[in-house]
PDB file of C-alpha atoms and ligand atoms in Angstrom:
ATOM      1  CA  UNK A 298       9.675  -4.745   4.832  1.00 98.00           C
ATOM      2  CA  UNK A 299       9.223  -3.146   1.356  1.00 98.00           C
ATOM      3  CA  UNK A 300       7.124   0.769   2.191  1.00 98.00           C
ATOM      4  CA  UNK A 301       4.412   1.679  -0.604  1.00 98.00           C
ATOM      5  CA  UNK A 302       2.996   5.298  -0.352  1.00 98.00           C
ATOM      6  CA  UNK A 303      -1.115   5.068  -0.273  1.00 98.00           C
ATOM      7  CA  UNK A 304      -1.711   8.093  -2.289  1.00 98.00           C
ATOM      8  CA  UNK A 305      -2.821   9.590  -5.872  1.00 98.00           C
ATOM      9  CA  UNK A 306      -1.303  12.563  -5.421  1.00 98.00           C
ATOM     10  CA  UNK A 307       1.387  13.287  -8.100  1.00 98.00           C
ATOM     11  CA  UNK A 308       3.281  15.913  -6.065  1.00 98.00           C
ATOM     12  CA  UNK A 309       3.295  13.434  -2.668  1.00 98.00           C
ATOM     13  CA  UNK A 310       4.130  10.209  -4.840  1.00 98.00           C
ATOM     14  CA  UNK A 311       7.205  12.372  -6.786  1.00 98.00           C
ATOM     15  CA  UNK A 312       8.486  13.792  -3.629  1.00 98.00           C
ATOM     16  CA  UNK A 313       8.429  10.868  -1.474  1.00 98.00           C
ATOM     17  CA  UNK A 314      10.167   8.679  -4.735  1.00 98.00           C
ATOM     18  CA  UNK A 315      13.216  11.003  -4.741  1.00 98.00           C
ATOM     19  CA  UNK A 316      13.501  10.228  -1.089  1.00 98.00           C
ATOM     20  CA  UNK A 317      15.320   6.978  -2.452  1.00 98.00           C
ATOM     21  CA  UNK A 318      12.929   3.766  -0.692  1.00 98.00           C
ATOM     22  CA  UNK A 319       9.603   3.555  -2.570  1.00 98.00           C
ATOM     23  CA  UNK A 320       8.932   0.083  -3.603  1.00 98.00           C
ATOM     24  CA  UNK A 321       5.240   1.128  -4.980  1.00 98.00           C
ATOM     25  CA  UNK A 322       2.369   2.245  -4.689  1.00 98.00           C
ATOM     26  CA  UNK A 323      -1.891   1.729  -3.583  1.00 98.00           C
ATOM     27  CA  UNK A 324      -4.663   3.622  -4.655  1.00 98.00           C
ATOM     28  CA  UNK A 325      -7.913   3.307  -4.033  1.00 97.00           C
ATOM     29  CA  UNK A 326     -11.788   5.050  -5.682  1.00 97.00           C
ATOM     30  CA  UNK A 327     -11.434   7.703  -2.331  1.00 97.00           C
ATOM     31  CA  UNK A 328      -7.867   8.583  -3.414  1.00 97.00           C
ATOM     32  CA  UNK A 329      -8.337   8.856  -6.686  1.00 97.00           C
ATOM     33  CA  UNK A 330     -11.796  10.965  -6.483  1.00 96.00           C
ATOM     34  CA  UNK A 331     -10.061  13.190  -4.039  1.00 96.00           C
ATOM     35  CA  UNK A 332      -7.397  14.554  -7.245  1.00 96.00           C
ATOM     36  CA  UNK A 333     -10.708  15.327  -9.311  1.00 96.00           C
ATOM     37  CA  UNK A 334      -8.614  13.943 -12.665  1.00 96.00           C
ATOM     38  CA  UNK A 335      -9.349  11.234 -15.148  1.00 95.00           C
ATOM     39  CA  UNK A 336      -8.352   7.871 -13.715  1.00 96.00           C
ATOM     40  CA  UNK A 337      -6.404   6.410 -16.267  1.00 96.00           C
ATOM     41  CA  UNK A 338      -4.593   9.503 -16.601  1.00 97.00           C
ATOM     42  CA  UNK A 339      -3.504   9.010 -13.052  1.00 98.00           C
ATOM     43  CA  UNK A 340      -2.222   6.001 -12.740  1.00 98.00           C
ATOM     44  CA  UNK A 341      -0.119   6.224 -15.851  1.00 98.00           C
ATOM     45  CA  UNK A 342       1.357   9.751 -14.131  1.00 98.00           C
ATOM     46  CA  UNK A 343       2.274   7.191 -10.981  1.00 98.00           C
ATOM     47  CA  UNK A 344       3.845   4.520 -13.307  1.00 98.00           C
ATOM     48  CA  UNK A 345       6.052   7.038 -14.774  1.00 98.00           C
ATOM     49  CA  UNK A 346       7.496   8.083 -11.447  1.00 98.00           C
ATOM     50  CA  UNK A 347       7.790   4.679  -9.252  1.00 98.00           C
ATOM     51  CA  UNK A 348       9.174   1.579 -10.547  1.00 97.00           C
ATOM     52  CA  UNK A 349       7.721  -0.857  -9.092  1.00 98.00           C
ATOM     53  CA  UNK A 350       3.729  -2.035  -8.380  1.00 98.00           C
ATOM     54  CA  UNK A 351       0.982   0.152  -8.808  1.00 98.00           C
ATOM     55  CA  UNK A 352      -2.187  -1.088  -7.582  1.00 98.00           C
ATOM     56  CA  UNK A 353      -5.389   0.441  -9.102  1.00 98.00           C
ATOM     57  CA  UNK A 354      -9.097  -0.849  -8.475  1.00 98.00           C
ATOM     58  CA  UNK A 355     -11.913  -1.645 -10.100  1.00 98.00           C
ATOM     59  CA  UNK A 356     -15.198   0.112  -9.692  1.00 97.00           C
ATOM     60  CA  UNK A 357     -17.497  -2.309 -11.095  1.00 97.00           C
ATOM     61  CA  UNK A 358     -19.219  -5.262  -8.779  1.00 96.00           C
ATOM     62  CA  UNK A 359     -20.225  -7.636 -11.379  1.00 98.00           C
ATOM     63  CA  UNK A 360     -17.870 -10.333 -12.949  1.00 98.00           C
ATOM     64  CA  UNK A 361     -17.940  -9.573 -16.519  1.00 98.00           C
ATOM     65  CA  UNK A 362     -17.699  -5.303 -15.661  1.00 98.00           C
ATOM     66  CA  UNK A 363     -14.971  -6.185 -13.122  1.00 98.00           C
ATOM     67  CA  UNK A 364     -12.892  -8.042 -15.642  1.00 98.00           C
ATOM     68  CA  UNK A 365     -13.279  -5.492 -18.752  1.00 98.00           C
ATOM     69  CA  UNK A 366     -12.019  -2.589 -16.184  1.00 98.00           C
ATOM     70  CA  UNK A 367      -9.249  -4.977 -14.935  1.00 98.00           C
ATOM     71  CA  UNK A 368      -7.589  -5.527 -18.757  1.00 98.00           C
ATOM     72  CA  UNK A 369      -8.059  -2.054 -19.443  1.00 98.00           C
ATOM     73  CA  UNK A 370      -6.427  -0.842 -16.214  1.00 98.00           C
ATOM     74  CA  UNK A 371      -4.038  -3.502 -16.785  1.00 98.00           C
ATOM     75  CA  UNK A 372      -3.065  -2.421 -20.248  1.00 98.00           C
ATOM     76  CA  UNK A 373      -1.970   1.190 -18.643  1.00 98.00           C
ATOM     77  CA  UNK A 374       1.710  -0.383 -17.580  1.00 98.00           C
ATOM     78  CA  UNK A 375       3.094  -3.794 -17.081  1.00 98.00           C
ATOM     79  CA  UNK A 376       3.654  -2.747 -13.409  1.00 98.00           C
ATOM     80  CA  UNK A 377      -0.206  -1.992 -12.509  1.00 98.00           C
ATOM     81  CA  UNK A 378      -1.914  -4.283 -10.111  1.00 98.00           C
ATOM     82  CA  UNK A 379      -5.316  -4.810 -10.152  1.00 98.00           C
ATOM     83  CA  UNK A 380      -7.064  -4.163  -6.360  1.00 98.00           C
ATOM     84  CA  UNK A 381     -10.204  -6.642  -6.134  1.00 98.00           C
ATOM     85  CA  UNK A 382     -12.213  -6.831  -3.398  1.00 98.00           C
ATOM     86  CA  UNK A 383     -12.705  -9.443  -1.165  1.00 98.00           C
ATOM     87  CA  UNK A 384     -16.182 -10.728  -2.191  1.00 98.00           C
ATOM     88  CA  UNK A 385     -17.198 -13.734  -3.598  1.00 98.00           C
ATOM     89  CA  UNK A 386     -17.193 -12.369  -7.262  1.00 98.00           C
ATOM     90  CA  UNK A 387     -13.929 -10.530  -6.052  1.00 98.00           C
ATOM     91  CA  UNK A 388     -12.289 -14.203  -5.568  1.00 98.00           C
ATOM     92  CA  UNK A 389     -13.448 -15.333  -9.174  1.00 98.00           C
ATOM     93  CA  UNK A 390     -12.095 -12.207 -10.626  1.00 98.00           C
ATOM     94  CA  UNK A 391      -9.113 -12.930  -8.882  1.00 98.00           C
ATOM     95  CA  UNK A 392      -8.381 -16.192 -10.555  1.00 98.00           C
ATOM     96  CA  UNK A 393      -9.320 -15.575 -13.355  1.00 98.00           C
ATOM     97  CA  UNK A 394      -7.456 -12.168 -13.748  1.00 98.00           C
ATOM     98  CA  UNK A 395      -4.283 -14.832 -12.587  1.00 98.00           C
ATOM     99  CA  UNK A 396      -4.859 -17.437 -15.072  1.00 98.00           C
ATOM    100  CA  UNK A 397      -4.182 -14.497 -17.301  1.00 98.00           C
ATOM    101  CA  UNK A 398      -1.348 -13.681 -15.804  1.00 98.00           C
ATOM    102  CA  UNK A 399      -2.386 -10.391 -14.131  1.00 98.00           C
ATOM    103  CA  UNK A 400      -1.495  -9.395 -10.648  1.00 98.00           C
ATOM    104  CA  UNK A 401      -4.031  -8.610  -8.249  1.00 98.00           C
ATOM    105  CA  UNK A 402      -4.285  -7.312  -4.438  1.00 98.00           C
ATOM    106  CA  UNK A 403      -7.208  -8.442  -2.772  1.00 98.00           C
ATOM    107  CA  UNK A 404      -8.143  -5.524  -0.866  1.00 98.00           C
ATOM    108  CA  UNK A 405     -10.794  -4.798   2.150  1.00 98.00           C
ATOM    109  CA  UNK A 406      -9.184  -7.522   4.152  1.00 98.00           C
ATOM    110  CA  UNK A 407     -10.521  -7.777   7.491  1.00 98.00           C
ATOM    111  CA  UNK A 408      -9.904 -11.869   8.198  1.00 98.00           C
ATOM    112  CA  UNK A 409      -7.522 -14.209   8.208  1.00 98.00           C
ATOM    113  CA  UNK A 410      -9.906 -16.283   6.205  1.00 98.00           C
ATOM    114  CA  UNK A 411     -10.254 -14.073   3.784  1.00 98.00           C
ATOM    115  CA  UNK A 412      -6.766 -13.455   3.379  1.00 98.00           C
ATOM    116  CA  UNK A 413      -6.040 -16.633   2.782  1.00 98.00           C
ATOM    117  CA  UNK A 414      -8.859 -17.575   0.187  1.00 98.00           C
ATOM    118  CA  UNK A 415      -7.404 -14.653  -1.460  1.00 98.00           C
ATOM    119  CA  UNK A 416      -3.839 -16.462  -1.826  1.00 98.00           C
ATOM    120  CA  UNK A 417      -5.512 -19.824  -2.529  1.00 98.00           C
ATOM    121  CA  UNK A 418      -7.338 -17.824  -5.213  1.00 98.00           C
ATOM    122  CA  UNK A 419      -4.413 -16.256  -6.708  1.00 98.00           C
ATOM    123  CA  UNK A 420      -3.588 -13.166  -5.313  1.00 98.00           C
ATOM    124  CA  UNK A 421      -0.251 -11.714  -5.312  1.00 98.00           C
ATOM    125  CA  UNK A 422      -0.932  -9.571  -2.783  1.00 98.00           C
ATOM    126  CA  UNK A 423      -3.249  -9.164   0.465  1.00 98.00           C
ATOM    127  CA  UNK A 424      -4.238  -5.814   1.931  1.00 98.00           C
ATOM    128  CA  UNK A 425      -5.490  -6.226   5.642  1.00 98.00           C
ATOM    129  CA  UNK A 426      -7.140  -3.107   6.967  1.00 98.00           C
ATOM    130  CA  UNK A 427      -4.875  -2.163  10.332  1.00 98.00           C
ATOM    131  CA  UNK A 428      -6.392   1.212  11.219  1.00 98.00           C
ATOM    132  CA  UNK A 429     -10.018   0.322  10.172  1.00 98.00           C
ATOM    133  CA  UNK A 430     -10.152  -2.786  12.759  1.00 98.00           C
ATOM    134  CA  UNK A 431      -8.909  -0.560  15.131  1.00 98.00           C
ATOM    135  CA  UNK A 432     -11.144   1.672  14.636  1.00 98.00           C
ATOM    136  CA  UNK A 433     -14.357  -0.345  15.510  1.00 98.00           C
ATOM    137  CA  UNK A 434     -11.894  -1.410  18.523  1.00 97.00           C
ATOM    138  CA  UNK A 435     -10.671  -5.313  17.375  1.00 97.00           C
ATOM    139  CA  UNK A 436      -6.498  -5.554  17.078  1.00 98.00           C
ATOM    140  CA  UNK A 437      -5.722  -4.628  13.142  1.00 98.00           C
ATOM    141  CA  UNK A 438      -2.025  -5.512  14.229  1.00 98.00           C
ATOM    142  CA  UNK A 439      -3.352  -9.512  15.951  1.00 98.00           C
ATOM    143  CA  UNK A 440      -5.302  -9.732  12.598  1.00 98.00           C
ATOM    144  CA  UNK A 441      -1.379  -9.050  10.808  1.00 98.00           C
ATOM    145  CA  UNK A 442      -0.161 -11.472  12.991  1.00 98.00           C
ATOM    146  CA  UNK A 443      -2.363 -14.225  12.345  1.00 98.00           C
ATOM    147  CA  UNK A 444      -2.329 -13.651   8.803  1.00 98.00           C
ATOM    148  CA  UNK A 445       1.583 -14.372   8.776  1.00 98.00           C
ATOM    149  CA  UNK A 446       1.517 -17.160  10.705  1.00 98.00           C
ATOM    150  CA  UNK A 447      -0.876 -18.648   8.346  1.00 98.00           C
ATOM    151  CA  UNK A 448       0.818 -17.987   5.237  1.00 98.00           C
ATOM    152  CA  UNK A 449       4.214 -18.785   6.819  1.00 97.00           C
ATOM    153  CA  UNK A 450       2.943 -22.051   7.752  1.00 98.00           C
ATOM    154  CA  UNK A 451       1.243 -23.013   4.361  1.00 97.00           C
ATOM    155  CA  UNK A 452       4.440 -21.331   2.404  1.00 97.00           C
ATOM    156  CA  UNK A 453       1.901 -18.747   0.297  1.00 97.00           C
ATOM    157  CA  UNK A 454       3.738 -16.982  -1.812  1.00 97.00           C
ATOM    158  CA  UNK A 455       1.084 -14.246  -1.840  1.00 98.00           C
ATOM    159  CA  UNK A 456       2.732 -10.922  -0.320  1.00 98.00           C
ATOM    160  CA  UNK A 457       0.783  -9.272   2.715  1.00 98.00           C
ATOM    161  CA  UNK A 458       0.118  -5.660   2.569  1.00 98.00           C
ATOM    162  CA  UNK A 459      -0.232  -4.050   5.826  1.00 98.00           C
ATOM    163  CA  UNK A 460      -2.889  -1.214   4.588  1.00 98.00           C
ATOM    164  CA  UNK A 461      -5.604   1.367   6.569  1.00 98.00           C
ATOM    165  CA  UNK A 462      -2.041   2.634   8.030  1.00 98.00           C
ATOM    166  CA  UNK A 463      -2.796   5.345  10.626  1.00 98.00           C
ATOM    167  CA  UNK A 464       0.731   5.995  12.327  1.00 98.00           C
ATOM    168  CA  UNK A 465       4.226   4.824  12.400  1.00 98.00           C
ATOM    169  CA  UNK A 466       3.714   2.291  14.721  1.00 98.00           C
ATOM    170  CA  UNK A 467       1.545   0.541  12.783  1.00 98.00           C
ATOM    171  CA  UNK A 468       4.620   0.370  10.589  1.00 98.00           C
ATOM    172  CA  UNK A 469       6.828  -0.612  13.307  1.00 98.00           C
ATOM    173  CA  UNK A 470       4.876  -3.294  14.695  1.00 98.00           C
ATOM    174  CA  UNK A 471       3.729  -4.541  11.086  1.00 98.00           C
ATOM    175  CA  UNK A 472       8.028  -5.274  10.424  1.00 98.00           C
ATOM    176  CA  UNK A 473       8.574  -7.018  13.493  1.00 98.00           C
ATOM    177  CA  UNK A 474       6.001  -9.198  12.649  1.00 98.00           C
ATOM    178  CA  UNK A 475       7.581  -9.614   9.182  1.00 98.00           C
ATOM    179  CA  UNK A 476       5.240  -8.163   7.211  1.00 98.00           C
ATOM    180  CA  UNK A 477       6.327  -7.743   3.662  1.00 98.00           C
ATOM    181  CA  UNK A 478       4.689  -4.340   2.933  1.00 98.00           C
ATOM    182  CA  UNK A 479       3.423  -1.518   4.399  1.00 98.00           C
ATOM    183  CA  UNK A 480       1.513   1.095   1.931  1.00 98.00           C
ATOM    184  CA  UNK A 481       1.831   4.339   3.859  1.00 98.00           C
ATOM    185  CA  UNK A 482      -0.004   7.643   3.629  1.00 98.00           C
ATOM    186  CA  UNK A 483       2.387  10.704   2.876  1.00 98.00           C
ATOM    187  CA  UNK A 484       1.856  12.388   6.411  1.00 98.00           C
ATOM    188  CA  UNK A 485       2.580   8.952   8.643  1.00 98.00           C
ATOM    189  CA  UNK A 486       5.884   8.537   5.584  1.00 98.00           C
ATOM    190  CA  UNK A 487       6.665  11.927   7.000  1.00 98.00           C
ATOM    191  CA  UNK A 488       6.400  11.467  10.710  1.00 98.00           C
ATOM    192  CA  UNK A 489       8.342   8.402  10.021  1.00 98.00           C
ATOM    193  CA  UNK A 490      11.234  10.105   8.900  1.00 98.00           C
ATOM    194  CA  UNK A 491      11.257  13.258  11.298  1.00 97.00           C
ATOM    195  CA  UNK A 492      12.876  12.930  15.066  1.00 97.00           C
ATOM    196  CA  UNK A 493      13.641  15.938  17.595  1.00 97.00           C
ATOM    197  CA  UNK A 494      16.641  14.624  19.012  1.00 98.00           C
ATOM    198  CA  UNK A 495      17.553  14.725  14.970  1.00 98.00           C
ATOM    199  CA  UNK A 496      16.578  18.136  14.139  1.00 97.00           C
ATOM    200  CA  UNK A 497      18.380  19.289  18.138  1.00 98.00           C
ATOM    201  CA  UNK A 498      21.412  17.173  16.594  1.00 98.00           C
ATOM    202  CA  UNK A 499      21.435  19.519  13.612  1.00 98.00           C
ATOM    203  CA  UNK A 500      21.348  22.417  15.208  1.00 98.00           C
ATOM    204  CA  UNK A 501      23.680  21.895  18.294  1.00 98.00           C
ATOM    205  CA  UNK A 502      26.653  20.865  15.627  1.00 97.00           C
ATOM    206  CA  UNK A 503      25.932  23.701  13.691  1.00 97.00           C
ATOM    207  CA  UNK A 504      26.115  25.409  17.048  1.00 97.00           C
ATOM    208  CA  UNK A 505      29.253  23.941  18.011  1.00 97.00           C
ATOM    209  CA  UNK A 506      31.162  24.289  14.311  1.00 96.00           C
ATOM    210  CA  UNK A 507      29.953  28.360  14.206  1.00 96.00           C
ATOM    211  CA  UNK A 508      31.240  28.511  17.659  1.00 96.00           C
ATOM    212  CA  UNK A 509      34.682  27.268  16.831  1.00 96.00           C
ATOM    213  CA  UNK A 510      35.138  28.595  13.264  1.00 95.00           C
ATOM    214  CA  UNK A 511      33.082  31.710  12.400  1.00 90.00           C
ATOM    215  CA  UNK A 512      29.768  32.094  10.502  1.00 71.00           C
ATOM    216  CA  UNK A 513      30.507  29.996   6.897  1.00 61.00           C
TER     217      UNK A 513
HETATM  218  C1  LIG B 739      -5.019   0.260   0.890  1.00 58.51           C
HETATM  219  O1  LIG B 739      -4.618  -0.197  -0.134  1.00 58.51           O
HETATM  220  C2  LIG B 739      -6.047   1.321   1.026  1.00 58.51           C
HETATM  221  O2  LIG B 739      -5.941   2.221  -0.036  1.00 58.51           O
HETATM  222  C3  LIG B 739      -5.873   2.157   2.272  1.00 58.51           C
HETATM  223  O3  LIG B 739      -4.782   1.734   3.046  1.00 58.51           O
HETATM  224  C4  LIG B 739      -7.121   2.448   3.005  1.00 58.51           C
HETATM  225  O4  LIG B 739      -6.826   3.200   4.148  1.00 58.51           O
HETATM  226  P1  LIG B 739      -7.914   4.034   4.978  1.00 58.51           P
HETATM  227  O5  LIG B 739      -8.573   3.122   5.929  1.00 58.51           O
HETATM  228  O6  LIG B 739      -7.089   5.081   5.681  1.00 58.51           O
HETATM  229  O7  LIG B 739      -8.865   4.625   3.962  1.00 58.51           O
END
């Protein structure tokens, strides 16, 4: 499974690239309003630090709006990804933004069915909302689930997304079900890395080594 980070913030998205696995990047109208800078601005900040997709959505709700913000996002960086929603408009946008051979993620995901009209659509990507099924207490991971079986079934090249990430085992559980992405927010990225039987590890060889052989 390929790890995103679900953030807008410059300093998180640099630091967590020079960690060595970022495959990409989500952002979404909260995340971006949240850095109080000019959109555009943003995401061509992101594109210069992570090589890979960078998916950026549109604001608009009507077909012909949704489309003009979708080229001009697009025209930021080959790598940008346009995040549609997953309305009825959303799926028209979606094929259309495909027969001109722009990438979308068809975001606010909270079916099977609608995942799947999004690949049948065009998508390249799906973003199911884990934490935000959870939280009205359905199974965000069963919804995962279902959604791969589906698409491994029908051989849909359309890559899921596992998104509304609230803790690392959302990740965990999203890669044994072969999930091909998980965007992450910084803090779970950090609580994935960090273990105490690490950090005791670190300091009981230190322990051991200054024991034997002398401070430096
Ligand atoms: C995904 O692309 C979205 O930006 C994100 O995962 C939403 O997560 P939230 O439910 O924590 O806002």
């Amino acid at each position: 499974m390929r790890i995103f980070i679900d953030s807008a913030n410059i300093e998180e998205i640099r630091e967590i690239n020079d960690l060595g696995f970022l495959a990409g990047v989500t952002t979404n109208p909260t995340l971006i309003a949240r850095e109080k800078k000019d959109y555009r601005t943003v995401i061509a900040q992101i594109c210069q630090i992570v090589s890979g997709p960078v998916s950026a959505e549109v604001i608009a709700t009507d077909f012909p709006s949704m489309l003009k913000e979708a080229e001009e996002l697009a025209s930021i960086h080959p790598n940008v990804v346009i995040k549609v929603p997953l309305t009825e408009v959303g799926l028209q946008v979606i094929k259309k933004l495909k027969d001109k051979g722009i990438k979308t993620n068809a975001t606010l995901v909270f079916s099977a069915n609608q995942a799947l009209l999004a690949a049948r659509a065009g998508a390249a990507y799906v973003s199911p909302f884990v934490g935000r099924i959870d939280d009205i207490s359905h199974d965000g991971l069963q919804l995962l689930s279902d959604i791969m079986s589906i698409f491994d079934q029908y051989i849909l090249e359309t890559e899921v997304i596992a998104a509304s990430i609230r803790h690392p085992v959302h990740v965990l559980e999203a890669a044994k079900l072969g999930v091909h992405i998980a965007t992450v927010p910084y803090k779970v990225i950090k609580q994935m890395i960090a273990h105490p039987l690490t950090d005791a590890g670190i300091a009981r060889f230190l322990a051991d080594y200054k024991a034997a052989f002398g401070q430096d």
